[in-house]
Short mmCIF file of N, CA and C in Angstrom, two decimals:
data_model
loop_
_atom_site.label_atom_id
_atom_site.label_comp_id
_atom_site.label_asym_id
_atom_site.label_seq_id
_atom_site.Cartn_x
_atom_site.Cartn_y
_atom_site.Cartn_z
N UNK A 1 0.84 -1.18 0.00
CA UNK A 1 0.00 0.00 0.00
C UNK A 1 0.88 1.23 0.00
N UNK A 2 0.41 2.26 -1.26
CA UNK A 2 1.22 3.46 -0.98
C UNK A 2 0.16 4.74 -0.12
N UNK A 3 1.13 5.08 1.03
CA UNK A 3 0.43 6.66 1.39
C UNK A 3 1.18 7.40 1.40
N UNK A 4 0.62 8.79 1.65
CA UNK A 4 1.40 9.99 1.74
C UNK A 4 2.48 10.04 3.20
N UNK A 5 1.58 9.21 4.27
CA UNK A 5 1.92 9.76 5.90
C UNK A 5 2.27 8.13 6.19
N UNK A 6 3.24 8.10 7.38
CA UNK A 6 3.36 7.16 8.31
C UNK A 6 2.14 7.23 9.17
N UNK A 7 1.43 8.33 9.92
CA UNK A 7 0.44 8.28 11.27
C UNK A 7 -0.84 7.60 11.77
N UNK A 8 -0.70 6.44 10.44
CA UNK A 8 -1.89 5.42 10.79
C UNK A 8 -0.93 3.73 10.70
N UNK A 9 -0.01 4.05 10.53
CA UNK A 9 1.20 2.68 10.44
C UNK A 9 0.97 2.34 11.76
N UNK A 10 1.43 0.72 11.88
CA UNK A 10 0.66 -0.36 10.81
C UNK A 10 -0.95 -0.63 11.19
N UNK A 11 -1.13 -0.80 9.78
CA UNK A 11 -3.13 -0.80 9.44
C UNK A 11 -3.16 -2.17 10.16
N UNK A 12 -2.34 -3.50 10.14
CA UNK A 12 -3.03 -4.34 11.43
C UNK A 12 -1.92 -4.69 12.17
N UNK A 13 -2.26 -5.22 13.54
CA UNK A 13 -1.19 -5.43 14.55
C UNK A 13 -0.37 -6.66 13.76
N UNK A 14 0.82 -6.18 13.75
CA UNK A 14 2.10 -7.01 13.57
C UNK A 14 2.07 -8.57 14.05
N UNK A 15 2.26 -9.81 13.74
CA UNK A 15 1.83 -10.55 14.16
C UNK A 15 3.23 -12.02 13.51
N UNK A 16 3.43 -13.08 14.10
CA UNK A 16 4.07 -14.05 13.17
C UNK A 16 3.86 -14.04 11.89
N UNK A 17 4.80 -14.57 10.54
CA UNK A 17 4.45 -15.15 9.57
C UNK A 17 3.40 -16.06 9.52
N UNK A 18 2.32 -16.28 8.69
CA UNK A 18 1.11 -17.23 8.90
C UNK A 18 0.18 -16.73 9.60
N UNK A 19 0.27 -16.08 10.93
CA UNK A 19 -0.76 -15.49 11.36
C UNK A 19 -1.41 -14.52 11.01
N UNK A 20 -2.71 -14.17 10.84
CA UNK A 20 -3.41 -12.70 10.80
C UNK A 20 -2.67 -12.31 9.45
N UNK A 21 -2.63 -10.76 9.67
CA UNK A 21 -2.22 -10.05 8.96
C UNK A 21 -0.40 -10.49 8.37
N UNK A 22 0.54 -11.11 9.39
CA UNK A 22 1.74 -11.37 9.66
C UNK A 22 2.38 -10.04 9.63
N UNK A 23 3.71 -10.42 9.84
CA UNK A 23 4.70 -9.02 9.38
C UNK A 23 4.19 -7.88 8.91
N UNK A 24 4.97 -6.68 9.46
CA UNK A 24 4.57 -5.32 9.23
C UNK A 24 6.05 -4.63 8.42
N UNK A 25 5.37 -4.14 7.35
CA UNK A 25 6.96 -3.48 7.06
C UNK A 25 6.65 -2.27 6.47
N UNK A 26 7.31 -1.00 7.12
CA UNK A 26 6.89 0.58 6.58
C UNK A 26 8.56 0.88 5.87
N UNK A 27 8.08 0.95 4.56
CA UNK A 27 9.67 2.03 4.08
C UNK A 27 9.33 3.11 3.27
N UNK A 28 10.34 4.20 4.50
CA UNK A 28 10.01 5.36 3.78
C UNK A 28 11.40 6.29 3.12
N UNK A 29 10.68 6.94 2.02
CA UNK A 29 11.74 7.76 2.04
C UNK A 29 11.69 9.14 1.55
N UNK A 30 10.68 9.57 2.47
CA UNK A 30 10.54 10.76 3.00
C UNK A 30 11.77 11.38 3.53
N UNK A 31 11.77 12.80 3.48
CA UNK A 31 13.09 13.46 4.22
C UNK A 31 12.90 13.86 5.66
N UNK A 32 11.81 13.78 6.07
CA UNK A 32 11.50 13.36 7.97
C UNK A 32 11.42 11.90 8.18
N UNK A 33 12.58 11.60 8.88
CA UNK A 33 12.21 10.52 9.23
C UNK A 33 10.93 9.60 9.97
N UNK A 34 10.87 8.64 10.39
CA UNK A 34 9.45 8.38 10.83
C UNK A 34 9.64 8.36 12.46
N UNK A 35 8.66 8.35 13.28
CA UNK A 35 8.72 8.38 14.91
C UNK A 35 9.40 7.29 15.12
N UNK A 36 10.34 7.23 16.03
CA UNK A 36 11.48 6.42 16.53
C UNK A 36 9.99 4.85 16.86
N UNK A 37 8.98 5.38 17.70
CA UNK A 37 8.11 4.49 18.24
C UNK A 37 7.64 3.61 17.25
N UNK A 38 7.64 4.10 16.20
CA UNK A 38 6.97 2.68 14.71
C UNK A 38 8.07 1.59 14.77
N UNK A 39 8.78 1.45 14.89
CA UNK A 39 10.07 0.77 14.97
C UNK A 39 9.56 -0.40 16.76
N UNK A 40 8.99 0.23 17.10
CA UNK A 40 8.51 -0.64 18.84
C UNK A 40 8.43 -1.87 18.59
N UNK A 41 8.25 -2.96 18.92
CA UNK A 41 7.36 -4.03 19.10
C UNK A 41 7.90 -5.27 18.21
N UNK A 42 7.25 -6.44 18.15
CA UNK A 42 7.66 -7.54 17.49
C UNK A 42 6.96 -7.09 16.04
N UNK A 43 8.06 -8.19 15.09
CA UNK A 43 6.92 -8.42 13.85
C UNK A 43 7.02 -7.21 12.69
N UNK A 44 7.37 -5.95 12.97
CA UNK A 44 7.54 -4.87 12.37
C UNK A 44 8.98 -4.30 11.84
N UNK A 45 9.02 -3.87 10.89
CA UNK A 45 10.40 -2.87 10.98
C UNK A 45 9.65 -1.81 10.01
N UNK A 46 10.71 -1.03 10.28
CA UNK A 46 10.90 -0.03 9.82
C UNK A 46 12.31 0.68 8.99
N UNK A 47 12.08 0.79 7.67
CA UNK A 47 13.00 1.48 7.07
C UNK A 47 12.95 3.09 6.51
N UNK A 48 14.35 3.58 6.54
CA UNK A 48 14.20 5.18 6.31
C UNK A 48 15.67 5.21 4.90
N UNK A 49 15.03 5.40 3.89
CA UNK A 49 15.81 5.40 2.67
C UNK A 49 16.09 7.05 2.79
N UNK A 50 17.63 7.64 2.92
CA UNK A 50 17.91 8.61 2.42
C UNK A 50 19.26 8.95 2.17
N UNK A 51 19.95 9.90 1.46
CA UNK A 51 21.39 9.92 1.57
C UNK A 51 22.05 10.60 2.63
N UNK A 52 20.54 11.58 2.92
CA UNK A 52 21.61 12.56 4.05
C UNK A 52 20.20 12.06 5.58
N UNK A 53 21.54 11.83 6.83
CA UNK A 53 20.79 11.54 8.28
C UNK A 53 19.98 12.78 8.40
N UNK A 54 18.47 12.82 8.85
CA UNK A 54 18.10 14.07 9.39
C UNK A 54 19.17 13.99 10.84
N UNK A 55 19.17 15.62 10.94
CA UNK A 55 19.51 15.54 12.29
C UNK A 55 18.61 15.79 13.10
N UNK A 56 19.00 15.61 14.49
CA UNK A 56 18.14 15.37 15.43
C UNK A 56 16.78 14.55 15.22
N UNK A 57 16.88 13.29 14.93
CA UNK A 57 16.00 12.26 14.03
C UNK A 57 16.13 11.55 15.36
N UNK A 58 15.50 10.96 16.37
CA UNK A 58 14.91 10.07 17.45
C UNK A 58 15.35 9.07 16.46
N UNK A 59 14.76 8.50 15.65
CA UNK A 59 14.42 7.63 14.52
C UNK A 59 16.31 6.41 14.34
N UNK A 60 16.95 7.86 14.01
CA UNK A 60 18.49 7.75 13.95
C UNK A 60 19.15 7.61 15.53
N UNK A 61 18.69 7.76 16.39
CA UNK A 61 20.02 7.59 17.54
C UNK A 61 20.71 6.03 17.63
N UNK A 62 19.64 4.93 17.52
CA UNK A 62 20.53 3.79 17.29
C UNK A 62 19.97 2.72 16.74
N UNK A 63 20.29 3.04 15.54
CA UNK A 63 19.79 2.02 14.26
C UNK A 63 20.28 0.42 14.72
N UNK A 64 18.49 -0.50 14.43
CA UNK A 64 19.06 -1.59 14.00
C UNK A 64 20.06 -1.99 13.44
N UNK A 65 20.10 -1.45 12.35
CA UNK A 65 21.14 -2.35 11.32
C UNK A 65 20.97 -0.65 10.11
N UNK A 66 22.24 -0.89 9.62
CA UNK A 66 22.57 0.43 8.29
C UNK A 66 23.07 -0.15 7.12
N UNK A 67 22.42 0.30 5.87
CA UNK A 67 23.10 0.07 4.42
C UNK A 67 23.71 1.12 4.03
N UNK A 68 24.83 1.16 4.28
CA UNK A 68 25.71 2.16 3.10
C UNK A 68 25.88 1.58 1.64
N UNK A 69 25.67 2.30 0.48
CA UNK A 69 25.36 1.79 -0.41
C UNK A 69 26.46 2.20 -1.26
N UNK A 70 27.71 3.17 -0.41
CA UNK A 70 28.55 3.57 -1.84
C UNK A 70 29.84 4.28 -0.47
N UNK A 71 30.81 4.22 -1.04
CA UNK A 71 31.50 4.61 -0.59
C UNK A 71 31.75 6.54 0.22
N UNK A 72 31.04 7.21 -0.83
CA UNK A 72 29.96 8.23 -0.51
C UNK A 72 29.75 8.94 0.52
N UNK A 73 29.01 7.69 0.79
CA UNK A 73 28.15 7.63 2.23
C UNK A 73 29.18 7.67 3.37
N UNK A 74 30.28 7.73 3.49
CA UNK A 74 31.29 7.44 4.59
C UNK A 74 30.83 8.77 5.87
N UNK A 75 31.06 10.08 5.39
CA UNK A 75 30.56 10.79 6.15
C UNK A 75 29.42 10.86 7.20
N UNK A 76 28.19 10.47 6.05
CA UNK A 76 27.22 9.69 7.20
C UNK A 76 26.87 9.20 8.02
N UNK A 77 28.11 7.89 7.93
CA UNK A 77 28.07 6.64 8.75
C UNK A 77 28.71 7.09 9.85
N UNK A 78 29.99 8.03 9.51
CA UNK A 78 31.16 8.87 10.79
C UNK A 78 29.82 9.53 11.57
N UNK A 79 29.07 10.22 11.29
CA UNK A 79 27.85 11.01 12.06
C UNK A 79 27.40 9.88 12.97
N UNK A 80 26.88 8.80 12.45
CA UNK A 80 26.08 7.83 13.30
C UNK A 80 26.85 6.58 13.78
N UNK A 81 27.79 6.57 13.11
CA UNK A 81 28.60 5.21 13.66
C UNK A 81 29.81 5.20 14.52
N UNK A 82 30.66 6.50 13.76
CA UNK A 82 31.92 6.66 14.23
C UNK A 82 32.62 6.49 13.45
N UNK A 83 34.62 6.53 13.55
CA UNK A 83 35.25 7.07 13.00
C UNK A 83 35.55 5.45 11.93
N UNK A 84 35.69 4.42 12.70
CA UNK A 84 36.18 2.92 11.91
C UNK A 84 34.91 2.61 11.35
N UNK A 85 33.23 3.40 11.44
CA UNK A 85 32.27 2.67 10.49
C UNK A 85 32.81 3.29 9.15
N UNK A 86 32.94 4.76 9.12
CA UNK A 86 33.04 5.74 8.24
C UNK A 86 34.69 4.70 7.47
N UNK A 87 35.53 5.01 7.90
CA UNK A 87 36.86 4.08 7.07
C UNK A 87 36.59 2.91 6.69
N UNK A 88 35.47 1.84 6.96
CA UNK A 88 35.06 0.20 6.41
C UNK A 88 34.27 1.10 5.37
N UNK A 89 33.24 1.94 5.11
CA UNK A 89 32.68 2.71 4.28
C UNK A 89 33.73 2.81 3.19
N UNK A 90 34.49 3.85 3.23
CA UNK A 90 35.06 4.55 2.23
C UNK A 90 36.14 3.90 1.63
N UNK A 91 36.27 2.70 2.11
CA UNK A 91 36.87 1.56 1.44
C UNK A 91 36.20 0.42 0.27
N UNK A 92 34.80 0.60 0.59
CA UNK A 92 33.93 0.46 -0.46
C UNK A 92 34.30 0.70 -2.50
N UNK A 93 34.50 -0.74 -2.60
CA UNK A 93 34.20 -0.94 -4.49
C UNK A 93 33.17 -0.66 -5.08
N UNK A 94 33.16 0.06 -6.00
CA UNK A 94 32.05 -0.04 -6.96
C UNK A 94 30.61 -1.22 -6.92
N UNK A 95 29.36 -1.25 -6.79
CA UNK A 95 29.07 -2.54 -6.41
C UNK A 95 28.91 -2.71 -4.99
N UNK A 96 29.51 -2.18 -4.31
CA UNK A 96 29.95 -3.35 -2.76
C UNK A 96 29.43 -2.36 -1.57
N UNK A 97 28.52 -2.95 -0.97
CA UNK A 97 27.49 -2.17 0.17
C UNK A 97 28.27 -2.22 1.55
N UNK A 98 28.34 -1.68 2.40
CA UNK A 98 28.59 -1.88 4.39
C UNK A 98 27.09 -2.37 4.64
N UNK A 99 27.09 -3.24 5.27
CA UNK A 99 26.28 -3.64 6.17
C UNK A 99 26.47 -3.78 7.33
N UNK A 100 25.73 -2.45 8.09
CA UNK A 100 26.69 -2.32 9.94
C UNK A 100 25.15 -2.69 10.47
N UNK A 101 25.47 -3.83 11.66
CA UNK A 101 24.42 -4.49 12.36
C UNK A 101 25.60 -4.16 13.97
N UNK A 102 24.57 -4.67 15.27
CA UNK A 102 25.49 -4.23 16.16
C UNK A 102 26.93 -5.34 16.74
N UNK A 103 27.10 -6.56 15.76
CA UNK A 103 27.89 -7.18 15.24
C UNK A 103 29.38 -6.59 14.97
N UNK A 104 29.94 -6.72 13.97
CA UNK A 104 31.33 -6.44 13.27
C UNK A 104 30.52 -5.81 11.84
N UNK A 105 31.51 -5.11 10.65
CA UNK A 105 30.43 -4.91 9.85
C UNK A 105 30.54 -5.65 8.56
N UNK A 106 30.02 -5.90 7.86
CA UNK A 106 30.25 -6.86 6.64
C UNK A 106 30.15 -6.08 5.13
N UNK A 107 30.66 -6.77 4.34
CA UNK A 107 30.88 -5.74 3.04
C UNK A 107 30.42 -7.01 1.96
N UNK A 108 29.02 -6.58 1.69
CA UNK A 108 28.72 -7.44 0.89
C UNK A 108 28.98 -7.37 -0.84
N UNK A 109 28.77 -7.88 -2.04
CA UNK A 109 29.12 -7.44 -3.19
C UNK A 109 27.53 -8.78 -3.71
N UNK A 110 27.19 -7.56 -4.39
CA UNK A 110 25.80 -8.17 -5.00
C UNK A 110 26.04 -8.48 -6.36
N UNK A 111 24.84 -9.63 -6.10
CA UNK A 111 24.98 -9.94 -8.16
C UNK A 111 24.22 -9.47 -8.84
N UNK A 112 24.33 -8.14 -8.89
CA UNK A 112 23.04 -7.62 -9.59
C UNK A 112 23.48 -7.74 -11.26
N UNK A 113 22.11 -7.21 -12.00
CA UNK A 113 22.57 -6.35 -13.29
C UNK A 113 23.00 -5.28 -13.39
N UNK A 114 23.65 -5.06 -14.34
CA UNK A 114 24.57 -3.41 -14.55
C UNK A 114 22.76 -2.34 -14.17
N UNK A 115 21.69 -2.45 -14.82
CA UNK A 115 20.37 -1.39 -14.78
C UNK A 115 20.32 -1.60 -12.96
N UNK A 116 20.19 -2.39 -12.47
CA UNK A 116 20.24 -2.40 -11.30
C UNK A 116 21.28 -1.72 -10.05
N UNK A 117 22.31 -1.91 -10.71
CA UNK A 117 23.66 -1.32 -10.20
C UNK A 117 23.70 -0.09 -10.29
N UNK A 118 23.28 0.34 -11.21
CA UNK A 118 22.78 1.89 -11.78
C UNK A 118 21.83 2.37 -10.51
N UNK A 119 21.13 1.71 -10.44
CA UNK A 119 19.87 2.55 -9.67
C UNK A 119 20.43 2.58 -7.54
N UNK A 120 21.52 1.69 -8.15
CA UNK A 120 21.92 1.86 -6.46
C UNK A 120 23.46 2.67 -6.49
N UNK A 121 23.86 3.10 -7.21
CA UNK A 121 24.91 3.89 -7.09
C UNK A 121 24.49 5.76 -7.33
N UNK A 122 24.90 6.35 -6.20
CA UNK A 122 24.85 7.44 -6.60
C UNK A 122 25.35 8.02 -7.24
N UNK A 123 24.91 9.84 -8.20
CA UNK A 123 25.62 9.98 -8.76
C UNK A 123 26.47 10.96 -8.33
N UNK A 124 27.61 11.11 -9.03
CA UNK A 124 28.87 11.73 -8.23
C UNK A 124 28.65 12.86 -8.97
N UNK A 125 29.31 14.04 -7.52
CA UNK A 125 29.40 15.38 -7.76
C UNK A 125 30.21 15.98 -8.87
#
């Protein structure tokens, strides 16, 4: 379902796979992030697609899990992660994402198509 607003998320209570409605999943990518509180509870997540962190974003103080999608992004990650997320970042190949969970961080390399690869690389200044 597309809407304009998060403020009726989620239309049914979050629940196991198989049950009810099951899983809840809101992604936005709006430039306000969404209330830290949608993120609460079992069964749900919540994603916030953008290049730049709002600041002072509740939403942002301590992310599940982060996709850096380009080397780019290093600055970002220094804002919310610190100084060794930002350097595993900017060490980033063409292709090759950070995936920071509260783990170690991992640097995955996807098999996409080149049209695909396209649509996840930003473009440079």
């Amino acid at each position: 379902r597309l809407a304009e607003a998060a403020h009726d998320w989620p239309h049914h209570a979050p629940a196991p796979p198989t049950v009810a409605a099951g899983p809840q999943a809101l992604v936005t990518d709006r430039s306000k992030a969404p209330p830290a509180a949608l993120a609460d509870g079992p069964w749900r997540t919540v994603v916030h697609v953008t290049r730049t962190v709002p600041r002072r974003a509740a939403f942002w103080h301590r992310p599940h899990m982060l996709l850096a999608l380009d080397a780019a992004h290093a600055p970002q990650v220094a804002r919310l992660l610190g100084a060794e997320a930002a350097a595993h970042t900017s060490r980033l190949a063409p292709g090759e994402v950070a995936l920071f969970r509260p783990t170690v961080p991992e640097t995955l390399r996807l098999d996409i198509s080149p049209a695909e690869t396209a649509l996840l690389t930003p473009p440079r200044p």
